[in-house]
């Protein structure tokens, strides 16, 4: 009985092993047969190239529009800045190429005055907007449920079109019926001509620009504050740092990249200021508030000096690009030093 059961068990084990040996590889799933695995990533590389070509194909309309409305006018303005242009009944004609326009522009006292005013206006407004915007962002960060309403009110000046905002402030500064003129008359005892005096006209332009653009800086800095991790403040509190020390040693270094972006955008906008002085003062009184953009407009469209006007625009663009590159280099150096520290 025992031998028969052992024999049966041995026979069943042998049959199972034979079945295992005789069974081949698992059948392939139904579907089209594929070739061997690619070597060297050839098809993958071809697929990436195809996607790149498709991307360039779909982006080509947008690139064509950008080239038409941005690149071509810049290149054409650069050509006109070197050209001796004659106005005719049907348009204009380029007679010859010369560099006399740049010599005339750089030696012009009007250009130097406009350059000084533009630099001063940019420096003062960007500094004030950065300080006030950072302070507003610190206050907004500590608000609770009222933050949304305060943000909505804060965004109103920034949402206004520049020409509309300048016109509204022009009504307030008006020497006859302006609200601010009446207020200063009550305080000072005489009616000031705010936009008729060089110093007060410059101050009025700074006030309007700071009022309108500070919300932009505040929103950008507030976004940077939201990204600072809370454990950094907890570590500073454990170390015994006060509020002022925490701001200078913790908050401000963390905000430096985002503040650099805000300052860069403001430099680009403030240096090309046109609509604010054009609406408020037309560059006056005299040439007191004449920016480089106003000077280029008057030279090109009022004096019809196309070559010199294009030279003013080109020099302004070169100065803006140089200032931005210098600012980015200084910021990168400070960031590298802070990282090593």
PDB file of C-alpha atoms in Angstrom, residues 37-317:
ATOM      1  CA  UNK A  37      13.863  47.069 -29.417  1.00  0.00           C
ATOM      2  CA  UNK A  38      15.489  50.153 -30.934  1.00  0.00           C
ATOM      3  CA  UNK A  39      19.158  50.666 -30.318  1.00  0.00           C
ATOM      4  CA  UNK A  40      20.680  54.055 -29.573  1.00  0.00           C
ATOM      5  CA  UNK A  41      17.301  55.802 -29.131  1.00  0.00           C
ATOM      6  CA  UNK A  42      16.850  56.364 -32.873  1.00  0.00           C
ATOM      7  CA  UNK A  43      13.035  56.428 -33.010  1.00  0.00           C
ATOM      8  CA  UNK A  44      12.909  58.435 -29.786  1.00  0.00           C
ATOM      9  CA  UNK A  45      15.268  60.993 -31.277  1.00  0.00           C
ATOM     10  CA  UNK A  46      13.197  61.143 -34.433  1.00  0.00           C
ATOM     11  CA  UNK A  47      10.071  61.605 -32.319  1.00  0.00           C
ATOM     12  CA  UNK A  48      11.660  64.499 -30.426  1.00  0.00           C
ATOM     13  CA  UNK A  49      12.674  66.121 -33.691  1.00  0.00           C
ATOM     14  CA  UNK A  50       9.156  65.710 -35.007  1.00  0.00           C
ATOM     15  CA  UNK A  51       7.692  67.318 -31.906  1.00  0.00           C
ATOM     16  CA  UNK A  52      10.184  70.178 -32.172  1.00  0.00           C
ATOM     17  CA  UNK A  53       9.226  70.765 -35.812  1.00  0.00           C
ATOM     18  CA  UNK A  54       5.554  70.657 -34.877  1.00  0.00           C
ATOM     19  CA  UNK A  55       6.166  73.171 -32.094  1.00  0.00           C
ATOM     20  CA  UNK A  56       7.938  75.572 -34.446  1.00  0.00           C
ATOM     21  CA  UNK A  57       5.153  75.116 -36.991  1.00  0.00           C
ATOM     22  CA  UNK A  58       2.381  75.981 -34.539  1.00  0.00           C
ATOM     23  CA  UNK A  59       4.383  78.860 -33.021  1.00  0.00           C
ATOM     24  CA  UNK A  60       5.294  80.364 -36.386  1.00  0.00           C
ATOM     25  CA  UNK A  61       2.153  82.581 -36.670  1.00  0.00           C
ATOM     26  CA  UNK A  62       2.825  84.159 -33.272  1.00  0.00           C
ATOM     27  CA  UNK A  63       6.514  84.577 -34.095  1.00  0.00           C
ATOM     28  CA  UNK A  64       5.582  86.199 -37.401  1.00  0.00           C
ATOM     29  CA  UNK A  65       3.276  88.670 -35.644  1.00  0.00           C
ATOM     30  CA  UNK A  66       5.972  89.500 -33.065  1.00  0.00           C
ATOM     31  CA  UNK A  67       8.524  90.031 -35.815  1.00  0.00           C
ATOM     32  CA  UNK A  68       6.093  92.250 -37.711  1.00  0.00           C
ATOM     33  CA  UNK A  69       5.020  94.510 -34.850  1.00  0.00           C
ATOM     34  CA  UNK A  70       8.233  94.498 -32.783  1.00  0.00           C
ATOM     35  CA  UNK A  71      11.401  93.450 -34.586  1.00  0.00           C
ATOM     36  CA  UNK A  72      10.739  95.190 -37.903  1.00  0.00           C
ATOM     37  CA  UNK A  73       9.860  98.618 -36.388  1.00  0.00           C
ATOM     38  CA  UNK A  74      12.984  98.501 -34.223  1.00  0.00           C
ATOM     39  CA  UNK A  75      15.231  97.680 -37.171  1.00  0.00           C
ATOM     40  CA  UNK A  76      13.511 100.251 -39.367  1.00  0.00           C
ATOM     41  CA  UNK A  77      13.884 102.923 -36.674  1.00  0.00           C
ATOM     42  CA  UNK A  78      17.564 102.048 -36.388  1.00  0.00           C
ATOM     43  CA  UNK A  79      17.919 102.491 -40.152  1.00  0.00           C
ATOM     44  CA  UNK A  80      16.138 105.857 -40.072  1.00  0.00           C
ATOM     45  CA  UNK A  81      18.423 107.074 -37.276  1.00  0.00           C
ATOM     46  CA  UNK A  82      21.347 106.835 -39.721  1.00  0.00           C
ATOM     47  CA  UNK A  83      19.417 108.162 -42.724  1.00  0.00           C
ATOM     48  CA  UNK A  84      19.069 111.556 -44.320  1.00  0.00           C
ATOM     49  CA  UNK A  85      15.308 111.577 -44.892  1.00  0.00           C
ATOM     50  CA  UNK A  86      13.412 113.969 -47.148  1.00  0.00           C
ATOM     51  CA  UNK A  87       9.668 114.375 -46.742  1.00  0.00           C
ATOM     52  CA  UNK A  88       7.681 114.399 -49.957  1.00  0.00           C
ATOM     53  CA  UNK A  89       4.038 114.614 -50.940  1.00  0.00           C
ATOM     54  CA  UNK A  90       3.606 110.849 -51.209  1.00  0.00           C
ATOM     55  CA  UNK A  91       5.700 109.985 -48.135  1.00  0.00           C
ATOM     56  CA  UNK A  92       9.435 110.198 -47.562  1.00  0.00           C
ATOM     57  CA  UNK A  93      12.621 109.261 -49.349  1.00  0.00           C
ATOM     58  CA  UNK A  94      15.961 108.157 -47.910  1.00  0.00           C
ATOM     59  CA  UNK A  95      18.743 110.132 -49.574  1.00  0.00           C
ATOM     60  CA  UNK A  96      21.856 108.845 -47.840  1.00  0.00           C
ATOM     61  CA  UNK A  97      23.175 107.262 -44.652  1.00  0.00           C
ATOM     62  CA  UNK A  98      25.011 109.384 -42.118  1.00  0.00           C
ATOM     63  CA  UNK A  99      25.848 109.491 -38.403  1.00  0.00           C
ATOM     64  CA  UNK A 100      25.288 113.233 -38.021  1.00  0.00           C
ATOM     65  CA  UNK A 101      21.964 112.710 -36.236  1.00  0.00           C
ATOM     66  CA  UNK A 102      23.634 111.050 -33.258  1.00  0.00           C
ATOM     67  CA  UNK A 103      26.253 113.788 -33.047  1.00  0.00           C
ATOM     68  CA  UNK A 104      23.510 116.424 -33.093  1.00  0.00           C
ATOM     69  CA  UNK A 105      21.415 114.609 -30.492  1.00  0.00           C
ATOM     70  CA  UNK A 106      24.247 113.902 -28.048  1.00  0.00           C
ATOM     71  CA  UNK A 107      25.465 117.504 -28.223  1.00  0.00           C
ATOM     72  CA  UNK A 108      21.976 118.964 -27.801  1.00  0.00           C
ATOM     73  CA  UNK A 109      21.215 120.649 -24.439  1.00  0.00           C
ATOM     74  CA  UNK A 110      17.573 119.598 -24.794  1.00  0.00           C
ATOM     75  CA  UNK A 111      18.613 115.946 -24.972  1.00  0.00           C
ATOM     76  CA  UNK A 112      20.892 116.274 -21.933  1.00  0.00           C
ATOM     77  CA  UNK A 113      18.137 117.967 -19.932  1.00  0.00           C
ATOM     78  CA  UNK A 114      15.625 115.286 -20.920  1.00  0.00           C
ATOM     79  CA  UNK A 115      18.148 112.593 -19.956  1.00  0.00           C
ATOM     80  CA  UNK A 116      18.736 114.130 -16.517  1.00  0.00           C
ATOM     81  CA  UNK A 117      15.010 114.533 -15.903  1.00  0.00           C
ATOM     82  CA  UNK A 118      14.263 110.961 -16.986  1.00  0.00           C
ATOM     83  CA  UNK A 119      17.025 109.541 -14.792  1.00  0.00           C
ATOM     84  CA  UNK A 120      15.900 111.598 -11.800  1.00  0.00           C
ATOM     85  CA  UNK A 121      12.239 110.763 -12.272  1.00  0.00           C
ATOM     86  CA  UNK A 122      13.046 107.051 -12.612  1.00  0.00           C
ATOM     87  CA  UNK A 123      15.288 106.952  -9.537  1.00  0.00           C
ATOM     88  CA  UNK A 124      12.895 108.851  -7.257  1.00  0.00           C
ATOM     89  CA  UNK A 125       9.709 107.059  -8.294  1.00  0.00           C
ATOM     90  CA  UNK A 126      11.202 103.556  -8.261  1.00  0.00           C
ATOM     91  CA  UNK A 127      12.714 104.113  -4.798  1.00  0.00           C
ATOM     92  CA  UNK A 128       9.481 105.481  -3.325  1.00  0.00           C
ATOM     93  CA  UNK A 129       7.370 102.763  -4.925  1.00  0.00           C
ATOM     94  CA  UNK A 130       9.681 100.050  -3.639  1.00  0.00           C
ATOM     95  CA  UNK A 131       9.596 101.366  -0.071  1.00  0.00           C
ATOM     96  CA  UNK A 132       5.842 102.045   0.006  1.00  0.00           C
ATOM     97  CA  UNK A 133       4.993  98.845  -1.864  1.00  0.00           C
ATOM     98  CA  UNK A 134       7.048  96.714   0.540  1.00  0.00           C
ATOM     99  CA  UNK A 135       5.392  98.390   3.538  1.00  0.00           C
ATOM    100  CA  UNK A 136       1.936  97.820   2.038  1.00  0.00           C
ATOM    101  CA  UNK A 137       2.763  94.160   1.340  1.00  0.00           C
ATOM    102  CA  UNK A 138       3.885  93.617   4.940  1.00  0.00           C
ATOM    103  CA  UNK A 139       0.581  95.069   6.157  1.00  0.00           C
ATOM    104  CA  UNK A 140      -1.456  92.998   3.706  1.00  0.00           C
ATOM    105  CA  UNK A 141       0.305  89.810   4.801  1.00  0.00           C
ATOM    106  CA  UNK A 142      -0.971  90.260   8.340  1.00  0.00           C
ATOM    107  CA  UNK A 143      -4.561  90.932   7.349  1.00  0.00           C
ATOM    108  CA  UNK A 144      -7.120  88.181   7.679  1.00  0.00           C
ATOM    109  CA  UNK A 145     -10.454  88.061   5.940  1.00  0.00           C
ATOM    110  CA  UNK A 146     -10.225  91.733   4.943  1.00  0.00           C
ATOM    111  CA  UNK A 147      -7.213  91.124   2.711  1.00  0.00           C
ATOM    112  CA  UNK A 148      -9.338  90.545  -0.386  1.00  0.00           C
ATOM    113  CA  UNK A 149     -11.248  93.808   0.023  1.00  0.00           C
ATOM    114  CA  UNK A 150      -8.103  95.805   0.698  1.00  0.00           C
ATOM    115  CA  UNK A 151      -6.418  94.264  -2.338  1.00  0.00           C
ATOM    116  CA  UNK A 152      -9.405  95.178  -4.502  1.00  0.00           C
ATOM    117  CA  UNK A 153      -9.247  98.802  -3.351  1.00  0.00           C
ATOM    118  CA  UNK A 154      -5.462  98.850  -3.737  1.00  0.00           C
ATOM    119  CA  UNK A 155      -5.693  97.623  -7.318  1.00  0.00           C
ATOM    120  CA  UNK A 156      -7.986 100.430  -8.459  1.00  0.00           C
ATOM    121  CA  UNK A 157      -5.226 102.981  -9.210  1.00  0.00           C
ATOM    122  CA  UNK A 158      -3.131 100.393 -11.025  1.00  0.00           C
ATOM    123  CA  UNK A 159      -6.121  99.215 -13.069  1.00  0.00           C
ATOM    124  CA  UNK A 160      -6.750 102.689 -14.450  1.00  0.00           C
ATOM    125  CA  UNK A 161      -5.366 103.544 -17.861  1.00  0.00           C
ATOM    126  CA  UNK A 162      -2.415 105.917 -17.560  1.00  0.00           C
ATOM    127  CA  UNK A 163      -4.059 108.613 -19.656  1.00  0.00           C
ATOM    128  CA  UNK A 164      -7.256 108.446 -17.580  1.00  0.00           C
ATOM    129  CA  UNK A 165      -5.336 108.617 -14.310  1.00  0.00           C
ATOM    130  CA  UNK A 166      -3.281 111.563 -15.561  1.00  0.00           C
ATOM    131  CA  UNK A 167      -6.433 113.369 -16.683  1.00  0.00           C
ATOM    132  CA  UNK A 168      -8.075 112.850 -13.281  1.00  0.00           C
ATOM    133  CA  UNK A 169      -5.046 114.248 -11.484  1.00  0.00           C
ATOM    134  CA  UNK A 170      -4.951 117.077 -14.010  1.00  0.00           C
ATOM    135  CA  UNK A 171      -8.401 118.121 -12.802  1.00  0.00           C
ATOM    136  CA  UNK A 172      -7.165 118.080  -9.200  1.00  0.00           C
ATOM    137  CA  UNK A 173      -4.088 120.159 -10.065  1.00  0.00           C
ATOM    138  CA  UNK A 174      -5.982 122.648 -12.212  1.00  0.00           C
ATOM    139  CA  UNK A 175      -5.191 126.237 -11.228  1.00  0.00           C
ATOM    140  CA  UNK A 176      -8.818 127.426 -11.507  1.00  0.00           C
ATOM    141  CA  UNK A 177     -11.109 124.704 -10.174  1.00  0.00           C
ATOM    142  CA  UNK A 178      -8.731 122.010  -8.940  1.00  0.00           C
ATOM    143  CA  UNK A 179      -9.491 120.436  -5.587  1.00  0.00           C
ATOM    144  CA  UNK A 180      -5.858 120.269  -4.511  1.00  0.00           C
ATOM    145  CA  UNK A 181      -5.327 123.853  -5.602  1.00  0.00           C
ATOM    146  CA  UNK A 182      -8.215 124.950  -3.364  1.00  0.00           C
ATOM    147  CA  UNK A 183      -6.828 122.875  -0.465  1.00  0.00           C
ATOM    148  CA  UNK A 184      -3.375 124.429  -0.768  1.00  0.00           C
ATOM    149  CA  UNK A 185      -4.984 127.846  -0.966  1.00  0.00           C
ATOM    150  CA  UNK A 186      -6.742 127.235   2.344  1.00  0.00           C
ATOM    151  CA  UNK A 187      -3.534 126.020   3.972  1.00  0.00           C
ATOM    152  CA  UNK A 188      -1.035 128.486   2.464  1.00  0.00           C
ATOM    153  CA  UNK A 189      -3.222 131.548   2.041  1.00  0.00           C
ATOM    154  CA  UNK A 190      -2.590 131.908  -1.696  1.00  0.00           C
ATOM    155  CA  UNK A 191      -3.499 129.948  -4.813  1.00  0.00           C
ATOM    156  CA  UNK A 192      -0.482 128.012  -6.119  1.00  0.00           C
ATOM    157  CA  UNK A 193       0.057 127.139  -9.763  1.00  0.00           C
ATOM    158  CA  UNK A 194       1.067 123.519  -9.256  1.00  0.00           C
ATOM    159  CA  UNK A 195       1.624 122.571 -12.884  1.00  0.00           C
ATOM    160  CA  UNK A 196       2.919 126.015 -13.847  1.00  0.00           C
ATOM    161  CA  UNK A 197       6.116 125.937 -11.755  1.00  0.00           C
ATOM    162  CA  UNK A 198       9.005 123.564 -12.561  1.00  0.00           C
ATOM    163  CA  UNK A 199       9.555 122.219  -9.046  1.00  0.00           C
ATOM    164  CA  UNK A 200       5.885 121.699  -8.215  1.00  0.00           C
ATOM    165  CA  UNK A 201       5.198 120.198 -11.668  1.00  0.00           C
ATOM    166  CA  UNK A 202       7.959 117.630 -11.150  1.00  0.00           C
ATOM    167  CA  UNK A 203       6.637 116.846  -7.679  1.00  0.00           C
ATOM    168  CA  UNK A 204       3.116 116.447  -9.034  1.00  0.00           C
ATOM    169  CA  UNK A 205       4.305 113.946 -11.632  1.00  0.00           C
ATOM    170  CA  UNK A 206       6.162 111.945  -8.978  1.00  0.00           C
ATOM    171  CA  UNK A 207       3.027 111.877  -6.786  1.00  0.00           C
ATOM    172  CA  UNK A 208       0.826 110.649  -9.619  1.00  0.00           C
ATOM    173  CA  UNK A 209       3.243 107.931 -10.707  1.00  0.00           C
ATOM    174  CA  UNK A 210       3.795 106.696  -7.132  1.00  0.00           C
ATOM    175  CA  UNK A 211       0.041 106.682  -6.498  1.00  0.00           C
ATOM    176  CA  UNK A 212      -0.627 104.644  -9.595  1.00  0.00           C
ATOM    177  CA  UNK A 213       2.235 102.138  -9.604  1.00  0.00           C
ATOM    178  CA  UNK A 214       2.819 101.370  -5.897  1.00  0.00           C
ATOM    179  CA  UNK A 215       0.028  98.716  -5.945  1.00  0.00           C
ATOM    180  CA  UNK A 216       1.962  96.780  -8.600  1.00  0.00           C
ATOM    181  CA  UNK A 217       5.063  96.628  -6.412  1.00  0.00           C
ATOM    182  CA  UNK A 218       2.940  95.735  -3.376  1.00  0.00           C
ATOM    183  CA  UNK A 219       1.329  92.773  -5.147  1.00  0.00           C
ATOM    184  CA  UNK A 220       4.672  91.466  -6.401  1.00  0.00           C
ATOM    185  CA  UNK A 221       6.279  91.746  -2.952  1.00  0.00           C
ATOM    186  CA  UNK A 222       3.206  90.174  -1.327  1.00  0.00           C
ATOM    187  CA  UNK A 223       3.581  87.168  -3.622  1.00  0.00           C
ATOM    188  CA  UNK A 224       7.192  86.865  -2.465  1.00  0.00           C
ATOM    189  CA  UNK A 225       6.153  87.060   1.184  1.00  0.00           C
ATOM    190  CA  UNK A 226       3.699  84.219   0.692  1.00  0.00           C
ATOM    191  CA  UNK A 227       6.518  81.989  -0.571  1.00  0.00           C
ATOM    192  CA  UNK A 228       8.726  82.401   2.514  1.00  0.00           C
ATOM    193  CA  UNK A 229       8.433  79.241   4.665  1.00  0.00           C
ATOM    194  CA  UNK A 230       7.165  79.698   8.198  1.00  0.00           C
ATOM    195  CA  UNK A 231       9.895  77.620   9.821  1.00  0.00           C
ATOM    196  CA  UNK A 232      12.393  80.357   8.921  1.00  0.00           C
ATOM    197  CA  UNK A 233      10.502  82.800  11.136  1.00  0.00           C
ATOM    198  CA  UNK A 234      10.186  80.165  13.855  1.00  0.00           C
ATOM    199  CA  UNK A 235      13.943  79.643  13.828  1.00  0.00           C
ATOM    200  CA  UNK A 236      14.528  83.395  14.056  1.00  0.00           C
ATOM    201  CA  UNK A 237      12.095  83.630  16.980  1.00  0.00           C
ATOM    202  CA  UNK A 238      13.859  80.787  18.779  1.00  0.00           C
ATOM    203  CA  UNK A 239      17.168  82.582  18.291  1.00  0.00           C
ATOM    204  CA  UNK A 240      15.664  85.639  19.988  1.00  0.00           C
ATOM    205  CA  UNK A 241      15.543  87.934  16.950  1.00  0.00           C
ATOM    206  CA  UNK A 242      13.211  90.894  17.183  1.00  0.00           C
ATOM    207  CA  UNK A 243      10.828  92.139  14.519  1.00  0.00           C
ATOM    208  CA  UNK A 244      13.326  94.608  13.010  1.00  0.00           C
ATOM    209  CA  UNK A 245      16.168  92.090  13.014  1.00  0.00           C
ATOM    210  CA  UNK A 246      13.909  89.444  11.485  1.00  0.00           C
ATOM    211  CA  UNK A 247      12.947  91.813   8.690  1.00  0.00           C
ATOM    212  CA  UNK A 248      16.531  92.777   7.816  1.00  0.00           C
ATOM    213  CA  UNK A 249      18.134  89.360   8.331  1.00  0.00           C
ATOM    214  CA  UNK A 250      15.355  86.980   7.236  1.00  0.00           C
ATOM    215  CA  UNK A 251      12.565  88.656   5.267  1.00  0.00           C
ATOM    216  CA  UNK A 252      14.565  91.084   3.136  1.00  0.00           C
ATOM    217  CA  UNK A 253      17.147  88.530   1.876  1.00  0.00           C
ATOM    218  CA  UNK A 254      14.307  86.168   0.937  1.00  0.00           C
ATOM    219  CA  UNK A 255      12.522  88.973  -0.918  1.00  0.00           C
ATOM    220  CA  UNK A 256      15.576  90.154  -2.840  1.00  0.00           C
ATOM    221  CA  UNK A 257      14.912  88.149  -6.057  1.00  0.00           C
ATOM    222  CA  UNK A 258      11.252  89.139  -6.281  1.00  0.00           C
ATOM    223  CA  UNK A 259      12.074  92.770  -5.479  1.00  0.00           C
ATOM    224  CA  UNK A 260      14.670  92.745  -8.247  1.00  0.00           C
ATOM    225  CA  UNK A 261      11.984  91.694 -10.718  1.00  0.00           C
ATOM    226  CA  UNK A 262       9.680  94.490  -9.541  1.00  0.00           C
ATOM    227  CA  UNK A 263      12.467  97.084  -9.782  1.00  0.00           C
ATOM    228  CA  UNK A 264      13.442  95.883 -13.252  1.00  0.00           C
ATOM    229  CA  UNK A 265       9.877  96.228 -14.537  1.00  0.00           C
ATOM    230  CA  UNK A 266       9.550  99.667 -12.964  1.00  0.00           C
ATOM    231  CA  UNK A 267      12.814 100.890 -14.494  1.00  0.00           C
ATOM    232  CA  UNK A 268      11.600  99.836 -17.923  1.00  0.00           C
ATOM    233  CA  UNK A 269       8.271 101.610 -17.438  1.00  0.00           C
ATOM    234  CA  UNK A 270       9.517 104.760 -15.714  1.00  0.00           C
ATOM    235  CA  UNK A 271      12.374 105.399 -18.134  1.00  0.00           C
ATOM    236  CA  UNK A 272       9.973 105.382 -21.071  1.00  0.00           C
ATOM    237  CA  UNK A 273       7.438 107.673 -19.395  1.00  0.00           C
ATOM    238  CA  UNK A 274       5.385 109.537 -21.975  1.00  0.00           C
ATOM    239  CA  UNK A 275       1.657 109.646 -21.264  1.00  0.00           C
ATOM    240  CA  UNK A 276       1.909 111.201 -17.797  1.00  0.00           C
ATOM    241  CA  UNK A 277       3.909 114.335 -18.739  1.00  0.00           C
ATOM    242  CA  UNK A 278       2.134 114.556 -22.095  1.00  0.00           C
ATOM    243  CA  UNK A 279      -1.299 114.821 -20.451  1.00  0.00           C
ATOM    244  CA  UNK A 280      -0.324 116.868 -17.395  1.00  0.00           C
ATOM    245  CA  UNK A 281       2.232 119.384 -18.656  1.00  0.00           C
ATOM    246  CA  UNK A 282       3.105 118.665 -22.319  1.00  0.00           C
ATOM    247  CA  UNK A 283       6.687 118.577 -21.073  1.00  0.00           C
ATOM    248  CA  UNK A 284       6.447 122.044 -19.503  1.00  0.00           C
ATOM    249  CA  UNK A 285       6.595 124.518 -18.074  1.00  0.00           C
ATOM    250  CA  UNK A 286       9.179 125.130 -20.746  1.00  0.00           C
ATOM    251  CA  UNK A 287      11.121 121.883 -20.833  1.00  0.00           C
ATOM    252  CA  UNK A 288      11.076 121.208 -17.077  1.00  0.00           C
ATOM    253  CA  UNK A 289       9.197 117.892 -17.314  1.00  0.00           C
ATOM    254  CA  UNK A 290      10.293 116.876 -20.803  1.00  0.00           C
ATOM    255  CA  UNK A 291      11.327 113.223 -20.790  1.00  0.00           C
ATOM    256  CA  UNK A 292      13.277 111.451 -23.506  1.00  0.00           C
ATOM    257  CA  UNK A 293      10.046 110.022 -24.893  1.00  0.00           C
ATOM    258  CA  UNK A 294       8.463 113.495 -25.042  1.00  0.00           C
ATOM    259  CA  UNK A 295      11.585 114.864 -26.732  1.00  0.00           C
ATOM    260  CA  UNK A 296      11.505 112.107 -29.336  1.00  0.00           C
ATOM    261  CA  UNK A 297       7.811 112.737 -29.981  1.00  0.00           C
ATOM    262  CA  UNK A 298       8.312 116.471 -30.467  1.00  0.00           C
ATOM    263  CA  UNK A 299      11.347 115.974 -32.698  1.00  0.00           C
ATOM    264  CA  UNK A 300       9.680 113.370 -34.878  1.00  0.00           C
ATOM    265  CA  UNK A 301       6.034 114.427 -35.106  1.00  0.00           C
ATOM    266  CA  UNK A 302       6.106 118.170 -34.424  1.00  0.00           C
ATOM    267  CA  UNK A 303       9.402 119.178 -36.005  1.00  0.00           C
ATOM    268  CA  UNK A 304       9.124 116.400 -38.627  1.00  0.00           C
ATOM    269  CA  UNK A 305      12.821 115.625 -38.207  1.00  0.00           C
ATOM    270  CA  UNK A 306      12.590 111.879 -38.811  1.00  0.00           C
ATOM    271  CA  UNK A 307      16.270 111.012 -38.625  1.00  0.00           C
ATOM    272  CA  UNK A 308      16.946 112.937 -35.421  1.00  0.00           C
ATOM    273  CA  UNK A 309      13.748 111.666 -33.812  1.00  0.00           C
ATOM    274  CA  UNK A 310      14.743 108.083 -34.594  1.00  0.00           C
ATOM    275  CA  UNK A 311      18.184 108.801 -33.123  1.00  0.00           C
ATOM    276  CA  UNK A 312      16.560 110.006 -29.881  1.00  0.00           C
ATOM    277  CA  UNK A 313      14.475 106.818 -29.712  1.00  0.00           C
ATOM    278  CA  UNK A 314      17.494 104.608 -30.419  1.00  0.00           C
ATOM    279  CA  UNK A 315      19.695 106.255 -27.795  1.00  0.00           C
ATOM    280  CA  UNK A 316      16.886 105.916 -25.256  1.00  0.00           C
ATOM    281  CA  UNK A 317      16.542 102.204 -25.986  1.00  0.00           C
TER     282      UNK A 317
END
